[in-house]
Coordinates of C-alpha atoms in Angstrom, one line a residue:
M24 CA -50.2 -6.5 -16.9
A25 CA -46.4 -6.4 -16.0
F26 CA -45.9 -8.5 -12.9
Q27 CA -45.3 -6.3 -9.6
Y28 CA -43.2 -8.0 -7.1
Q29 CA -44.4 -7.0 -3.6
L30 CA -41.4 -6.5 -1.3
R31 CA -41.5 -8.3 2.0
S32 CA -41.7 -6.3 5.1
P33 CA -38.6 -6.2 7.1
F34 CA -39.9 -6.3 10.6
G35 CA -41.0 -9.6 10.8
L36 CA -37.5 -10.7 10.0
F37 CA -36.3 -8.6 12.7
S38 CA -38.6 -9.9 15.3
R39 CA -37.9 -13.6 14.4
L40 CA -34.2 -12.8 14.4
T41 CA -34.8 -11.3 18.0
E42 CA -36.5 -14.3 19.1
Y43 CA -33.4 -16.7 18.0
E44 CA -31.3 -14.0 20.1
I45 CA -33.7 -14.8 23.1
D46 CA -33.6 -18.2 22.8
E47 CA -30.0 -17.7 23.3
I48 CA -30.2 -16.4 26.7
D49 CA -32.5 -18.8 27.7
H50 CA -29.9 -21.6 26.4
F51 CA -27.2 -19.7 28.7
L52 CA -29.5 -19.4 31.9
E53 CA -30.3 -23.2 31.6
L54 CA -27.0 -24.1 31.3
A55 CA -26.1 -21.9 34.2
N56 CA -28.9 -23.2 36.5
K57 CA -27.7 -26.7 35.7
A58 CA -24.2 -26.1 36.7
H59 CA -25.6 -23.9 39.8
E60 CA -27.8 -26.9 40.9
S61 CA -24.7 -29.7 40.6
E62 CA -22.6 -27.7 42.3
Q63 CA -24.9 -27.0 45.1
S64 CA -25.6 -30.4 45.3
F65 CA -22.0 -31.5 45.6
L66 CA -21.2 -29.0 48.6
E67 CA -24.5 -30.3 50.3
Q68 CA -23.1 -33.8 50.1
L69 CA -19.7 -32.6 51.6
G70 CA -21.8 -30.5 54.5
S71 CA -23.3 -33.9 55.6
S72 CA -20.1 -35.8 55.4
E73 CA -18.0 -36.8 58.2
N74 CA -15.1 -34.1 57.4
A75 CA -18.0 -31.6 57.1
E76 CA -16.6 -29.7 60.6
E77 CA -13.3 -29.7 59.2
L78 CA -14.3 -28.3 56.0
S79 CA -16.6 -25.8 57.4
D80 CA -14.8 -22.9 56.2
W81 CA -14.1 -23.9 52.9
L82 CA -17.7 -25.0 52.4
A83 CA -18.9 -21.5 53.8
D84 CA -16.6 -19.6 51.2
D85 CA -17.9 -21.8 48.5
F86 CA -21.5 -21.5 49.2
A87 CA -20.9 -17.6 49.4
Q88 CA -19.4 -17.8 45.6
L89 CA -22.5 -20.1 44.7
D90 CA -24.5 -17.2 45.8
T91 CA -22.9 -15.0 43.8
F92 CA -23.0 -16.9 40.7
K93 CA -26.4 -17.2 41.1
S94 CA -27.0 -13.3 41.1
L95 CA -24.6 -12.8 38.4
T96 CA -26.4 -15.3 36.1
G97 CA -29.8 -13.2 36.7
E98 CA -27.9 -10.0 35.9
F99 CA -26.7 -11.2 32.7
A100 CA -30.2 -12.7 32.1
I101 CA -31.7 -9.2 32.2
L102 CA -29.0 -7.4 30.4
G103 CA -29.2 -10.0 27.6
L104 CA -33.0 -9.8 27.2
W105 CA -32.6 -6.0 27.6
R106 CA -30.3 -5.5 24.5
C107 CA -32.4 -7.8 22.4
V108 CA -35.1 -5.1 22.6
E109 CA -32.8 -2.5 22.1
L110 CA -31.3 -4.3 19.0
Y111 CA -34.6 -4.6 17.8
R112 CA -35.5 -1.2 18.5
K113 CA -33.0 0.1 16.3
R114 CA -33.2 -2.4 13.7
S115 CA -36.6 -1.1 13.1
I116 CA -35.8 2.8 13.6
R117 CA -32.9 2.4 11.3
N118 CA -35.3 0.9 8.3
A119 CA -38.3 3.1 8.9
L120 CA -36.1 6.3 9.3
G121 CA -32.7 5.5 8.0
V122 CA -29.3 5.6 9.8
D123 CA -29.3 9.0 11.3
A124 CA -32.7 8.8 13.0
A125 CA -31.3 5.3 14.9
K126 CA -27.9 7.1 16.0
D127 CA -29.7 8.5 19.2
V128 CA -32.7 5.7 19.6
F129 CA -30.9 3.8 22.5
N130 CA -32.2 7.0 24.7
H131 CA -35.5 5.9 25.6
K132 CA -37.4 9.7 25.0
C133 CA -35.6 9.7 21.4
F134 CA -37.1 6.4 20.6
K135 CA -40.6 7.2 21.6
Q136 CA -40.3 10.4 19.6
K137 CA -38.9 8.3 16.8
L138 CA -42.2 6.2 16.9
A139 CA -44.2 9.1 16.9
N140 CA -42.8 10.3 13.8
L141 CA -44.5 7.2 12.4
Q142 CA -47.6 7.8 14.5
I143 CA -46.8 5.0 17.0
I144 CA -47.6 5.9 20.5
E145 CA -44.9 3.8 22.8
K146 CA -47.0 3.4 25.8
N147 CA -49.7 2.2 23.9
I148 CA -47.5 -0.9 23.0
Q149 CA -48.5 -4.3 24.5
H150 CA -46.9 -4.2 27.9
A151 CA -44.7 -0.9 27.5
D152 CA -44.9 -0.6 30.9
L153 CA -43.0 -3.8 31.7
V154 CA -40.4 -3.3 28.6
N155 CA -39.8 -0.1 30.9
E156 CA -39.3 -1.8 34.0
L157 CA -37.0 -4.0 32.3
R158 CA -35.0 -0.7 31.0
C159 CA -34.7 0.7 34.5
L160 CA -34.0 -2.7 36.0
N161 CA -31.2 -2.9 33.3
N162 CA -29.8 0.7 34.3
A163 CA -29.8 -0.3 37.9
I164 CA -27.8 -3.5 37.3
K165 CA -25.1 -1.5 35.5
H166 CA -24.9 1.8 37.6
E167 CA -25.8 0.8 41.0
R168 CA -26.7 -2.9 41.5
R169 CA -29.1 -1.5 44.1
V170 CA -32.8 -0.5 43.8
T171 CA -32.7 2.9 42.2
D172 CA -35.4 5.7 42.5
E173 CA -36.6 5.0 38.8
L174 CA -36.7 1.5 39.1
C175 CA -38.6 1.6 42.8
T176 CA -41.6 3.4 40.9
F177 CA -42.7 -0.2 39.6
A178 CA -45.0 -2.2 41.7
H179 CA -42.1 -5.1 42.2
W180 CA -39.6 -3.2 43.5
K181 CA -42.1 -0.1 45.6
N182 CA -40.5 1.1 49.0
M183 CA -37.1 -1.0 48.0
I184 CA -35.1 1.6 47.3
G185 CA -31.1 1.2 47.8
A186 CA -31.9 -2.6 48.6
D187 CA -30.0 -5.2 46.9
L188 CA -31.6 -6.7 43.4
G189 CA -31.2 -10.3 44.7
D190 CA -31.4 -13.1 42.7
L191 CA -32.9 -11.7 39.2
R192 CA -33.6 -14.9 37.9
P193 CA -37.5 -15.0 38.8
H194 CA -37.8 -11.4 37.1
Y195 CA -36.8 -12.9 34.1
Q196 CA -38.8 -15.6 33.9
R197 CA -41.7 -13.2 34.9
M198 CA -40.6 -10.7 32.1
L199 CA -39.6 -13.0 29.4
P200 CA -43.1 -13.8 27.5
K201 CA -44.4 -10.2 28.1
T202 CA -41.4 -8.7 26.2
K203 CA -41.5 -11.2 23.8
E204 CA -45.5 -9.9 23.0
Y205 CA -43.9 -6.0 23.3
I206 CA -41.9 -7.1 20.7
E207 CA -44.6 -8.9 18.5
D208 CA -46.9 -5.9 19.0
L209 CA -44.6 -3.6 17.7
T210 CA -43.9 -5.5 15.2
Q211 CA -47.4 -5.3 13.9
Q212 CA -47.8 -1.8 14.5
L213 CA -44.6 -1.1 12.2
K214 CA -46.0 -3.3 9.1
F215 CA -49.4 -1.4 9.7
A216 CA -47.5 1.8 9.6
E217 CA -45.6 0.8 6.4
E218 CA -49.3 -0.3 4.8
Q219 CA -50.2 3.0 5.5
G220 CA -47.5 4.8 3.6
R221 CA -46.0 6.4 7.0
I222 CA -42.8 4.3 5.8
T223 CA -42.0 5.0 2.6
R224 CA -38.3 4.3 1.9
S225 CA -37.0 2.0 -0.8
F226 CA -35.9 -1.8 -0.4
S227 CA -32.6 -0.8 -1.6
G228 CA -32.3 1.4 1.4
R229 CA -33.5 -0.6 3.7
A230 CA -31.1 -3.4 3.0
N231 CA -28.0 -1.5 2.9
D232 CA -29.3 -0.1 6.3
A233 CA -30.0 -3.5 7.7
R234 CA -26.6 -4.6 7.1
R235 CA -24.7 -2.0 9.0

């Protein structure tokens, strides 16, 4: 009997690549938090020094800038986490359905339809609601920097429409593990769809698409 080489599914590779990308965000956040803590400690020492009264205006400005730095750090972390999800979803659809199918996959409704074409129901993916919250939070950061109508439909933002988003670092930590579980569950569902013959594109086509 001739040897038949079984091609490895690309979806596990995409999942691992996304995990590495998320690790980079974690590293950024760790460095930013250390910088914030160091600067805050320095300013607090100045605030308790003999010259504190003379430095009060300067210290007030620097503490305000430190708060801005904290807010931006959280925003960048959320934006980065959602981008990891988006890129994973685009890579997966591109390799399952082709380049043309992936062009509009950044639109959430279109992404759900692409999954439906593979007989995968997006809302049934583990933690799909939380990842949708992440998407809405990303949109709020980019377009309003306040709690939007869309975002306030989620429990953590209920009755907060129009409010400042505040320090988003705790939200990043809250969303991170479940986002990883969402990606892992979607990966398993895509692999199953492939095993069931719902994804039948050739390996050469997948490989070419993956490089784009």
